[in-house]
PDB file of C-alpha atoms in Angstrom:
ATOM      1  CA  MET V   1       0.000   0.000   0.000  1.00  0.00           C
ATOM      2  CA  ILE V   2       2.516   2.643   1.107  1.00  0.00           C
ATOM      3  CA  ARG V   3       5.002   1.514  -1.532  1.00  0.00           C
ATOM      4  CA  ASP V   4       2.284   1.943  -4.184  1.00  0.00           C
ATOM      5  CA  VAL V   5       1.534   5.481  -2.978  1.00  0.00           C
ATOM      6  CA  LEU V   6       5.232   6.380  -2.965  1.00  0.00           C
ATOM      7  CA  SER V   7       5.728   4.911  -6.442  1.00  0.00           C
ATOM      8  CA  GLY V   8       2.721   6.839  -7.722  1.00  0.00           C
ATOM      9  CA  GLU V   9       3.915  10.131  -6.264  1.00  0.00           C
ATOM     10  CA  ILE V  10       7.428   9.662  -7.659  1.00  0.00           C
ATOM     11  CA  ASN V  11       5.946   8.790 -11.065  1.00  0.00           C
ATOM     12  CA  LYS V  12       3.904  12.012 -10.972  1.00  0.00           C
ATOM     13  CA  ALA V  13       6.995  14.044 -10.075  1.00  0.00           C
ATOM     14  CA  ILE V  14       8.985  12.494 -12.924  1.00  0.00           C
ATOM     15  CA  LYS V  15       6.189  13.206 -15.419  1.00  0.00           C
ATOM     16  CA  ILE V  16       6.108  16.852 -14.326  1.00  0.00           C
ATOM     17  CA  LEU V  17       9.893  17.299 -14.311  1.00  0.00           C
ATOM     18  CA  TYR V  18      10.657  15.228 -17.410  1.00  0.00           C
ATOM     19  CA  PRO V  19       7.502  15.103 -19.546  1.00  0.00           C
ATOM     20  CA  ASN V  20       9.248  13.427 -22.486  1.00  0.00           C
ATOM     21  CA  ILE V  21      10.537  10.507 -20.392  1.00  0.00           C
ATOM     22  CA  VAL V  22       8.601   7.255 -20.206  1.00  0.00           C
ATOM     23  CA  TYR V  23       9.628   5.506 -16.999  1.00  0.00           C
ATOM     24  CA  GLN V  24       8.040   3.224 -14.423  1.00  0.00           C
ATOM     25  CA  VAL V  25       9.308   3.786 -10.889  1.00  0.00           C
ATOM     26  CA  THR V  26      10.388   0.940  -8.655  1.00  0.00           C
ATOM     27  CA  VAL V  27      10.366   1.708  -4.931  1.00  0.00           C
ATOM     28  CA  VAL V  28      11.944  -0.972  -2.761  1.00  0.00           C
ATOM     29  CA  ARG V  29      12.231  -1.630   0.959  1.00  0.00           C
ATOM     30  CA  THR V  30      15.729  -0.802   2.150  1.00  0.00           C
ATOM     31  CA  SER V  31      17.881  -3.602   3.473  1.00  0.00           C
ATOM     32  CA  ASN V  32      19.284  -1.368   6.217  1.00  0.00           C
ATOM     33  CA  SER V  33      17.094   0.786   8.461  1.00  0.00           C
ATOM     34  CA  GLU V  34      19.822   3.467   8.477  1.00  0.00           C
ATOM     35  CA  PHE V  35      18.630   4.273   4.955  1.00  0.00           C
ATOM     36  CA  GLY V  36      14.990   4.643   5.930  1.00  0.00           C
ATOM     37  CA  ASP V  37      12.159   2.309   5.021  1.00  0.00           C
ATOM     38  CA  TYR V  38      11.962   2.744   1.237  1.00  0.00           C
ATOM     39  CA  SER V  39      14.324   3.716  -1.542  1.00  0.00           C
ATOM     40  CA  PHE V  40      14.211   4.778  -5.182  1.00  0.00           C
ATOM     41  CA  ALA V  41      17.307   4.646  -7.432  1.00  0.00           C
ATOM     42  CA  ALA V  42      17.499   7.706  -9.668  1.00  0.00           C
ATOM     43  CA  MET V  43      20.551   6.269 -11.438  1.00  0.00           C
ATOM     44  CA  ASP V  44      18.266   4.523 -13.949  1.00  0.00           C
ATOM     45  CA  LEU V  45      17.148   7.924 -15.262  1.00  0.00           C
ATOM     46  CA  THR V  46      20.649   9.306 -15.889  1.00  0.00           C
ATOM     47  CA  SER V  47      20.969   8.282 -19.525  1.00  0.00           C
ATOM     48  CA  ARG V  48      17.425   9.398 -20.344  1.00  0.00           C
ATOM     49  CA  VAL V  49      17.626  12.775 -18.616  1.00  0.00           C
ATOM     50  CA  GLY V  50      21.304  13.557 -19.168  1.00  0.00           C
ATOM     51  CA  GLN V  51      21.922  14.717 -15.604  1.00  0.00           C
ATOM     52  CA  ASN V  52      23.854  13.509 -12.613  1.00  0.00           C
ATOM     53  CA  PRO V  53      21.714  10.980 -10.670  1.00  0.00           C
ATOM     54  CA  ARG V  54      22.081  12.941  -7.425  1.00  0.00           C
ATOM     55  CA  GLN V  55      20.725  16.030  -9.219  1.00  0.00           C
ATOM     56  CA  ILE V  56      17.810  14.007 -10.555  1.00  0.00           C
ATOM     57  CA  ALA V  57      17.073  12.611  -7.088  1.00  0.00           C
ATOM     58  CA  GLU V  58      17.202  16.121  -5.588  1.00  0.00           C
ATOM     59  CA  GLU V  59      14.817  17.551  -8.202  1.00  0.00           C
ATOM     60  CA  ILE V  60      12.384  14.703  -7.572  1.00  0.00           C
ATOM     61  CA  ARG V  61      12.734  15.165  -3.791  1.00  0.00           C
ATOM     62  CA  LYS V  62      11.913  18.867  -4.060  1.00  0.00           C
ATOM     63  CA  LYS V  63       8.845  18.142  -6.191  1.00  0.00           C
ATOM     64  CA  LEU V  64       7.680  15.462  -3.721  1.00  0.00           C
ATOM     65  CA  MET V  65       7.949  17.871  -0.796  1.00  0.00           C
ATOM     66  CA  ASP V  66       5.211  19.939  -2.490  1.00  0.00           C
ATOM     67  CA  SER V  67       2.873  16.932  -2.524  1.00  0.00           C
ATOM     68  CA  GLY V  68       0.482  16.756   0.408  1.00  0.00           C
ATOM     69  CA  ASN V  69      -0.234  13.110  -0.331  1.00  0.00           C
ATOM     70  CA  PHE V  70       3.464  12.203  -0.222  1.00  0.00           C
ATOM     71  CA  ASN V  71       3.948  14.073   3.036  1.00  0.00           C
ATOM     72  CA  LYS V  72       1.176  12.057   4.705  1.00  0.00           C
ATOM     73  CA  TYR V  73       3.393   8.981   4.471  1.00  0.00           C
ATOM     74  CA  VAL V  74       6.947  10.337   4.668  1.00  0.00           C
ATOM     75  CA  ALA V  75       8.533  12.133   7.601  1.00  0.00           C
ATOM     76  CA  LYS V  76      11.984  12.615   6.077  1.00  0.00           C
ATOM     77  CA  THR V  77      13.760  12.223   2.734  1.00  0.00           C
ATOM     78  CA  GLU V  78      17.448  12.243   1.874  1.00  0.00           C
ATOM     79  CA  ILE V  79      19.730  11.674  -1.073  1.00  0.00           C
ATOM     80  CA  ALA V  80      22.321   8.967  -0.449  1.00  0.00           C
ATOM     81  CA  GLY V  81      25.201   7.405  -2.333  1.00  0.00           C
ATOM     82  CA  PRO V  82      25.273   7.798  -6.095  1.00  0.00           C
ATOM     83  CA  GLY V  83      21.605   8.824  -6.361  1.00  0.00           C
ATOM     84  CA  PHE V  84      19.291   6.984  -4.021  1.00  0.00           C
ATOM     85  CA  LEU V  85      16.250   8.840  -2.756  1.00  0.00           C
ATOM     86  CA  ASN V  86      15.553   7.378   0.682  1.00  0.00           C
TER      87      ASN V  86
END
């Protein structure tokens, strides 16, 4: 349920930020609680968008922070490693 909501909100953000990109988001449970509960790898979008994956993750994060629905489920977001949005 929550993973579906998060995936949907990230998909919406990507469609707004990159309207010419066709992409289906995969949100996964993290294997380590230090990284939060769920994670999305922005690295998959690098070749399609032509930006650094950390930049992509940050743009998506900013767009998500404007979403009331996203904020109902998420207390904190952070960019980690090469471009994970946790």
